[in-house]
Short mmCIF file of C-alpha atoms and ligand atoms in Angstrom, two decimals:
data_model
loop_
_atom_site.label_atom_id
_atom_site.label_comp_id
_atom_site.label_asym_id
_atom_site.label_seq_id
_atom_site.Cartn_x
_atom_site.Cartn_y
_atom_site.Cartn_z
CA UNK A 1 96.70 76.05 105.18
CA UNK A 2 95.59 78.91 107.30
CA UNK A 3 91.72 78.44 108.34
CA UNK A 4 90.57 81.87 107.88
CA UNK A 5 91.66 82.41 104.32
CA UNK A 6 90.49 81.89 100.61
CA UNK A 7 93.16 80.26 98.92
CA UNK A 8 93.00 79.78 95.11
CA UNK A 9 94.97 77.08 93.18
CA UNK A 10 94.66 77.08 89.09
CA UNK A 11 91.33 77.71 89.37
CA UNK A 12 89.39 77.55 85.88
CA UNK A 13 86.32 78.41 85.08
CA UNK A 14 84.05 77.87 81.54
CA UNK A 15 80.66 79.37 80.33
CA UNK A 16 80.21 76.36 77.75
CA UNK A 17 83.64 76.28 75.54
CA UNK A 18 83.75 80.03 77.10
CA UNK A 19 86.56 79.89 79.79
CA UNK A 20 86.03 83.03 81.93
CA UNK A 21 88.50 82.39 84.35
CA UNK A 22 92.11 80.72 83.40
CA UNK A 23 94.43 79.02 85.78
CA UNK A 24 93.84 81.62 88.78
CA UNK A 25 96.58 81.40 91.87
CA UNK A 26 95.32 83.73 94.28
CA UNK A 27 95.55 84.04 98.24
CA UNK A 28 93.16 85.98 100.14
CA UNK A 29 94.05 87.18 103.63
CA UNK A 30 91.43 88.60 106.05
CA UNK A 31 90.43 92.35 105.95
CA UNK A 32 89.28 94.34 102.91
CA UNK A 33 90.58 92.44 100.04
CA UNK A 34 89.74 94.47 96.49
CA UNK A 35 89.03 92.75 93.49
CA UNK A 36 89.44 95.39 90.70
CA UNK A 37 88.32 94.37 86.31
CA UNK A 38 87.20 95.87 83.96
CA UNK A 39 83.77 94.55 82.34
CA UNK A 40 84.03 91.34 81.69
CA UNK A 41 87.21 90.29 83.48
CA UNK A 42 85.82 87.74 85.24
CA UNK A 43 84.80 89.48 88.68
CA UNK A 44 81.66 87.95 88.86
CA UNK A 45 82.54 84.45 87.91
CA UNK A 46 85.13 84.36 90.57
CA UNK A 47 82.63 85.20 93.05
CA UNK A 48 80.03 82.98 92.04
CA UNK A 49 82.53 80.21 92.17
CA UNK A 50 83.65 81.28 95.17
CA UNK A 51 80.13 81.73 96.97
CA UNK A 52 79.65 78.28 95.44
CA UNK A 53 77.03 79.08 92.86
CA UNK A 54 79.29 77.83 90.10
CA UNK A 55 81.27 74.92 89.32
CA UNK A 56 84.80 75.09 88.24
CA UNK A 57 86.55 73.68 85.11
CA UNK A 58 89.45 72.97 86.34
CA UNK A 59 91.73 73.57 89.96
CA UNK A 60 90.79 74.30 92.97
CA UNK A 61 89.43 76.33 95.89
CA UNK A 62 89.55 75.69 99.63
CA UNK A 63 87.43 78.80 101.80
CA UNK A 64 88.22 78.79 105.52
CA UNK A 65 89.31 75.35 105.38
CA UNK A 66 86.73 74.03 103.56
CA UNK A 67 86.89 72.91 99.61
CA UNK A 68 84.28 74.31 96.91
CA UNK A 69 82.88 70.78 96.85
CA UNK A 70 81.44 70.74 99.95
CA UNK A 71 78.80 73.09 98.39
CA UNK A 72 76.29 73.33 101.54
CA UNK A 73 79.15 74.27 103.74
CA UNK A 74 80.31 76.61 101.30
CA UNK A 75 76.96 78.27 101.53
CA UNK A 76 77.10 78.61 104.93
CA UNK A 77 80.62 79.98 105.31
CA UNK A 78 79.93 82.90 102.58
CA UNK A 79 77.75 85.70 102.17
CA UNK A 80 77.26 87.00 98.68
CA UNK A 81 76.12 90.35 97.51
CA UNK A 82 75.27 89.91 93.73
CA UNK A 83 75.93 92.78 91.72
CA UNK A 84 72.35 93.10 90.52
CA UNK A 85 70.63 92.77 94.31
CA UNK A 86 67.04 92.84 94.16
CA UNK A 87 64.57 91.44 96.78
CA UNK A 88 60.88 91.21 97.51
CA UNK A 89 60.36 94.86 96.50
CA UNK A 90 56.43 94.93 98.06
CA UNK A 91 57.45 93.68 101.70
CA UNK A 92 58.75 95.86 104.26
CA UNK A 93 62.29 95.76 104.76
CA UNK A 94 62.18 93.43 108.28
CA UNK A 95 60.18 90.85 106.95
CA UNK A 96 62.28 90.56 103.61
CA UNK A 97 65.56 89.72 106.53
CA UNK A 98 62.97 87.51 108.36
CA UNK A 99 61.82 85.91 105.23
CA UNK A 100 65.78 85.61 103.91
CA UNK A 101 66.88 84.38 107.69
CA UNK A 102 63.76 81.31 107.02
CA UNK A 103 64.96 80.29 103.56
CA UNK A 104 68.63 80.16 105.12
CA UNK A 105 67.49 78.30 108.29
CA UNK A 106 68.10 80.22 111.00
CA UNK A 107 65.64 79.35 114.00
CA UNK A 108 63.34 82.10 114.88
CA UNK A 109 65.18 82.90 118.23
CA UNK A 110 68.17 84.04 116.12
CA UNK A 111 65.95 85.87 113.87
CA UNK A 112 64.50 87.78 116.48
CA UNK A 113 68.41 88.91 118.06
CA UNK A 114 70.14 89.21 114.73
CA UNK A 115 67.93 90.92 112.65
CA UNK A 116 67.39 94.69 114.76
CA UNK A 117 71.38 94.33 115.28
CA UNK A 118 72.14 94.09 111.49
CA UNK A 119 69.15 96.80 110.82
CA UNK A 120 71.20 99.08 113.55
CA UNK A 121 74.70 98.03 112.04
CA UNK A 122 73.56 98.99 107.99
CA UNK A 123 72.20 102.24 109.84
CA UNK A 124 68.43 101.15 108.08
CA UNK A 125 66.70 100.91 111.60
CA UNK A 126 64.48 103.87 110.76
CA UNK A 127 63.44 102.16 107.49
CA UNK A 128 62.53 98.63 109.27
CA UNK A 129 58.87 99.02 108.56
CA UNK A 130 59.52 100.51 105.05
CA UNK A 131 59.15 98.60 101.70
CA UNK A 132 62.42 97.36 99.97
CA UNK A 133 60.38 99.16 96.82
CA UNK A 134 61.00 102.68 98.66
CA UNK A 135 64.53 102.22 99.12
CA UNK A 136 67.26 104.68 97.32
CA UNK A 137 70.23 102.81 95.46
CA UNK A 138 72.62 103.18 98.65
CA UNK A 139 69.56 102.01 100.89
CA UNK A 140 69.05 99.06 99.14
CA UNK A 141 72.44 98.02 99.04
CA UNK A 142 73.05 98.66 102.66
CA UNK A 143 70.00 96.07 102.96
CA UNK A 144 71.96 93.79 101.05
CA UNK A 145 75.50 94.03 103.15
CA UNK A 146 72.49 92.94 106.10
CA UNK A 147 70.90 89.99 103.68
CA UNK A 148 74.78 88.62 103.16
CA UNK A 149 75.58 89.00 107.12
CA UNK A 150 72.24 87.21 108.12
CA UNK A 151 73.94 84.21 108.85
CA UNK A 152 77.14 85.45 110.32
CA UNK A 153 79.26 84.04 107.57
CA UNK A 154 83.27 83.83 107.43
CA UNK A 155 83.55 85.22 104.41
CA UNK A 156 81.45 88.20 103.08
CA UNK A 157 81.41 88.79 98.94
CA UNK A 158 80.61 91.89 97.38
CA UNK A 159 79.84 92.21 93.74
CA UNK A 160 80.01 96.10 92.89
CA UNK A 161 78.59 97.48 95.79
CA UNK A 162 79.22 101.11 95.21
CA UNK A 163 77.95 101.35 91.45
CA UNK A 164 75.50 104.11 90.85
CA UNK A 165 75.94 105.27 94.99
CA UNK A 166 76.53 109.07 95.56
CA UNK A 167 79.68 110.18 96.89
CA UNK A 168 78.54 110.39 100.54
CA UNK A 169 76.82 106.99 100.41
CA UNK A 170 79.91 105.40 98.78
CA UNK A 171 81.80 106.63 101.50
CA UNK A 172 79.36 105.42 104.34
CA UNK A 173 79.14 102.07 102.56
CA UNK A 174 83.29 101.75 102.42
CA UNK A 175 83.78 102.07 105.90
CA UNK A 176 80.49 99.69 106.12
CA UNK A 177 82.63 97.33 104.86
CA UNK A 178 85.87 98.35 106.30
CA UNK A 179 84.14 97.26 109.91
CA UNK A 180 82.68 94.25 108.71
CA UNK A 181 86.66 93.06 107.41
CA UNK A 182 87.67 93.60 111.14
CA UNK A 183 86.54 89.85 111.66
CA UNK A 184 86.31 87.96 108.52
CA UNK A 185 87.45 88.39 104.99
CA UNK A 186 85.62 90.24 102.36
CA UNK A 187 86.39 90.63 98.79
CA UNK A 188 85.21 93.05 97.12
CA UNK A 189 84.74 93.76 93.20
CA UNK A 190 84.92 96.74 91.29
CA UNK A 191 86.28 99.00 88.26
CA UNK A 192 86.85 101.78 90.37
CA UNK A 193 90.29 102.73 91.78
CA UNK A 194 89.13 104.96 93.85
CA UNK A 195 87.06 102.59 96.16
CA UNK A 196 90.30 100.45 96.43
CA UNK A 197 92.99 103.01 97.13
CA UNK A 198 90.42 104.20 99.91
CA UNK A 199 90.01 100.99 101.94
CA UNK A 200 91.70 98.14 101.14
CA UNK A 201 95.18 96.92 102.45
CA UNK A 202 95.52 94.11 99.16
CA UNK A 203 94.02 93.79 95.87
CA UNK A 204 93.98 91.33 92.77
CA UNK A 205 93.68 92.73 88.80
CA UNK A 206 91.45 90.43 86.78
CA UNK A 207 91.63 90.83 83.37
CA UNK A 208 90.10 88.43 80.42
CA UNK A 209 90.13 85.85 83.33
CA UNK A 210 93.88 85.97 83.93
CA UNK A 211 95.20 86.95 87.24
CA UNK A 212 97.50 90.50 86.36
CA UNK A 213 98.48 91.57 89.50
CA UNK A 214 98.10 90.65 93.58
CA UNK A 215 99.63 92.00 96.58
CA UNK A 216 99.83 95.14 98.45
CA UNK A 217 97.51 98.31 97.47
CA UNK A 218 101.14 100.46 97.11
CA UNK A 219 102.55 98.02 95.12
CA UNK A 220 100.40 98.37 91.99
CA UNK A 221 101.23 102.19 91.89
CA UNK A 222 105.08 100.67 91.27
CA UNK A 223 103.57 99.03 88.15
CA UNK A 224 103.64 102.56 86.76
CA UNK A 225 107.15 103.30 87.89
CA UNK A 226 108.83 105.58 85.54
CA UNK A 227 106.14 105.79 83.09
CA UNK A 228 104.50 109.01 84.18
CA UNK A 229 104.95 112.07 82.69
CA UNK A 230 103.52 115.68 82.72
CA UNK A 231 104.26 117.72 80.32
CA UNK A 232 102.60 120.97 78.89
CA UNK A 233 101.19 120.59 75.30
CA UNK A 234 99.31 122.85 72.97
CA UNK A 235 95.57 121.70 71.78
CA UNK A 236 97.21 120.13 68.66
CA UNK A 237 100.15 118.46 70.50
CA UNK A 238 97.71 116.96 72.82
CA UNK A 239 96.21 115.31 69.73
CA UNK A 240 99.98 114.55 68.66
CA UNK A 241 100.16 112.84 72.57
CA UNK A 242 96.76 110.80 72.20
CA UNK A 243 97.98 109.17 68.75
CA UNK A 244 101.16 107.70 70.26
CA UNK A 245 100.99 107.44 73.52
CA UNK A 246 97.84 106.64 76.76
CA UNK A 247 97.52 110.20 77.72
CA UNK A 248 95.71 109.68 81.63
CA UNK A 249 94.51 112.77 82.17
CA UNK A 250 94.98 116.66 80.05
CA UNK A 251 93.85 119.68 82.30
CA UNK A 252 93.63 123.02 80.27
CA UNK A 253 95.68 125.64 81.44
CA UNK A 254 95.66 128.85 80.24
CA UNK A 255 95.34 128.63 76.02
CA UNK A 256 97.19 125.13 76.40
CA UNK A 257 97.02 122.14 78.55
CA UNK A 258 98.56 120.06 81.23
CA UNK A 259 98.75 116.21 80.10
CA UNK A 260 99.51 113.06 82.51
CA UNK A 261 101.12 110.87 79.88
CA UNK A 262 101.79 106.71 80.37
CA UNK A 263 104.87 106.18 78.31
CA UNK A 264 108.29 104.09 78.22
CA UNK A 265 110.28 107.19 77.62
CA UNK A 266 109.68 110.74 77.96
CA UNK A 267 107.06 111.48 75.26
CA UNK A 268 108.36 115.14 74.59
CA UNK A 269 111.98 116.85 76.01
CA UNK A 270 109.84 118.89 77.67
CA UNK A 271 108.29 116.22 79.75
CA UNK A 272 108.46 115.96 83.65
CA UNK A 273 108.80 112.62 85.14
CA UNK A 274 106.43 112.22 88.08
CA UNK A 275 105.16 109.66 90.94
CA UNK A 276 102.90 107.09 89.76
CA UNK A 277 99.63 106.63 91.61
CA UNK A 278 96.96 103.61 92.31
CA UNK A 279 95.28 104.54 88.50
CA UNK A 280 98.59 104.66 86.62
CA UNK A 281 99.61 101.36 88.04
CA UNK A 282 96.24 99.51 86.82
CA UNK A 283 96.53 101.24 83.11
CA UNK A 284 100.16 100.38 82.83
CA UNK A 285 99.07 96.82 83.59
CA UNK A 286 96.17 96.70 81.11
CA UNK A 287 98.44 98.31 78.44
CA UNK A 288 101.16 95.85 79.13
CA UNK A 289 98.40 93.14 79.13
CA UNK A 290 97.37 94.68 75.80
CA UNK A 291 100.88 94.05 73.80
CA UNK A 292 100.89 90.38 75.49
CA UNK A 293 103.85 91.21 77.65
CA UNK A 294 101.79 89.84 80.80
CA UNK A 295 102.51 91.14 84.16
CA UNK A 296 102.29 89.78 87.65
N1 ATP B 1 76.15 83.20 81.97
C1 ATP B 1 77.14 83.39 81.09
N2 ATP B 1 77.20 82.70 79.93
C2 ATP B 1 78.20 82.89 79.05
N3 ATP B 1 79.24 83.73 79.24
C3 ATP B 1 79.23 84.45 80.36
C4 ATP B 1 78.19 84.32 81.35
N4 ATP B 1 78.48 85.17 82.38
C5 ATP B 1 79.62 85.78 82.04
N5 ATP B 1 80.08 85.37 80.85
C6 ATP B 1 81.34 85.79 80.18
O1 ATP B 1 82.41 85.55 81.05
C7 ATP B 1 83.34 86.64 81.06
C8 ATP B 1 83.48 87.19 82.46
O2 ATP B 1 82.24 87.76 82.86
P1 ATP B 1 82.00 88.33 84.33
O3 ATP B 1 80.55 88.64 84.44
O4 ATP B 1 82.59 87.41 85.32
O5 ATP B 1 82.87 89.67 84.27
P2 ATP B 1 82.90 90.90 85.29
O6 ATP B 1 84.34 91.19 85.56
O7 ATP B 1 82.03 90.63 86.44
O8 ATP B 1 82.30 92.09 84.39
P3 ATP B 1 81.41 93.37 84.83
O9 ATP B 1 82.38 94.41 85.32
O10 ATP B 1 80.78 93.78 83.54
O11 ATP B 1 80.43 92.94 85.86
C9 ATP B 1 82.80 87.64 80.03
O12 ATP B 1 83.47 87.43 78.83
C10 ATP B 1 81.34 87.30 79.93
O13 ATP B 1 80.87 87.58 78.64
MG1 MG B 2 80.42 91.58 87.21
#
């Protein structure tokens, strides 16, 4: 088993009678891995488990090495990022790290190093003396990324990171996070395609807790191979389109429109096949999902 991977062997997890996650097989490799769901896939769950803040049903995980048993070492090999990150909103943003570095341990002579170097490396060293209160949305998640580094862990998880960020924030944040995967792992959640295609190398498709797709970035545009179309439709053949088949995208042009269609066949003689991209991939995978033909 390689030490500086996250590798996931029919891997269950249950809220109650609830099982959120179901027989998960999953390798993860370092670098910018992407974890991509829609609501209520399981995201969270898996990195919960993973960051050792749940116990599984069933299966097994071994982080760096190290199994999910060994809770405390867990801990200290992983640095979470919940999706709903909130801290001490009255103290100033130093003394929340300093505060977060005591409750994790660290001796104050590491405190002292680490904690200007992380402020420097989020870019938040002008806002040291602020309070986490006074912080935008990107801020405050940047502050986060610093909270999860604090104690230098192997494996950094992110839960959403780039929810409800501007465009030029999500972009900062992504390569954030691309430098921090230069040395560790770090898996990262969303529902966005968009903040996958842009940074990661690999990704994993949750959906209702089963494992849909992993491997390569590229290959989950193949999904979508020969299902595209573009074809140009009047208003009331687009409607004609939506009834039978997922219609990705319809761009008016002129009195009509242009519509990206997801379909087994060519939805109208008229139709054009075209290339599939990262977003056609994932929908042909939830619609296959959705008639029970599974995927991979
Ligand atoms: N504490 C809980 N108790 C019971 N069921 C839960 C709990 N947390 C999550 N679930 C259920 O487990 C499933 C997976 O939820 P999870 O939060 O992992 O999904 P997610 O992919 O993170 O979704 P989102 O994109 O909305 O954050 C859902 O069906 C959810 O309702
Ligand atoms: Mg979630």
């Amino acid at each position: 088993m390689e030490k500086n991977t996250v590798e996931i062997r029919d891997l269950s997890v249950a809220y109650g009678k609830k099982e959120a996650l179901s027989h998960l097989n999953l390798t993860v490799r370092p670098g910018l891995f992407g974890l991509l769901g829609r609501n209520g896939a399981g995201k969270t769950t898996l990195m919960r488990t993973l960051a050792g803040l749940l116990t599984p049903s069933g299966g097994k995980a071994v982080v760096c090495g190290v199994p999910l048993q060994m809770r405390a070492q867990i801990r200290q090999m992983t640095g979470y990022l919940p999706q709903d990150f909130n801290v001490y909103p009255s103290m100033r943003v130093e003394e929340a790290l300093d505060y977060l570095g005591v409750l994790s341990g660290l001796p104050r002579r590491v405190r002292k190093e680490r904690i200007p170097a992380l402020l420097r490396r989020v870019n938040l060293e002008e806002q040291a003396g602020a309070r986490v209160r006074a912080l935008s949305g990107g801020m405050r998640r940047r502050l986060g990324i610093a909270q999860a580094l604090l104690h230098d862990p192997r494996v950094l998880i992110v839960d959403e990171p780039t929810a409800g960020l501007d465009p030029e924030e999500r972009i900062r944040f992504r390569n954030l996070l691309g430098e921090v995967a230069s040395d560790r792992v770090v898996l990262l959640s969303t529902h966005i395609v968009g903040d996958i295609e842009a940074v990661c190398e690999n990704l994993a498709v949750l959906e209702r807790g089963r494992l849909l797709y992993s491997g390569p970035v590229e290959g989950l545009a193949e999904q979508a191979q020969g299902q595209v179309y573009q074809v140009s439709v009047s208003r009331a053949q687009l409607e004609a389109l939506k009834e039978q088949f997922s219609v990705t995208a319809a761009l008016q042009e002129g009195r009509g429109f242009v519509a990206r269609v997801l379909a087994d066949r060519p939805p109208l003689p008229t139709a054009a096949p075209c290339m599939p991209g990262l977003e056609d991939g994932y929908l042909s995978l939830l619609a296959r999902e959705k008639r029970g033909g599974g995927g991979r």
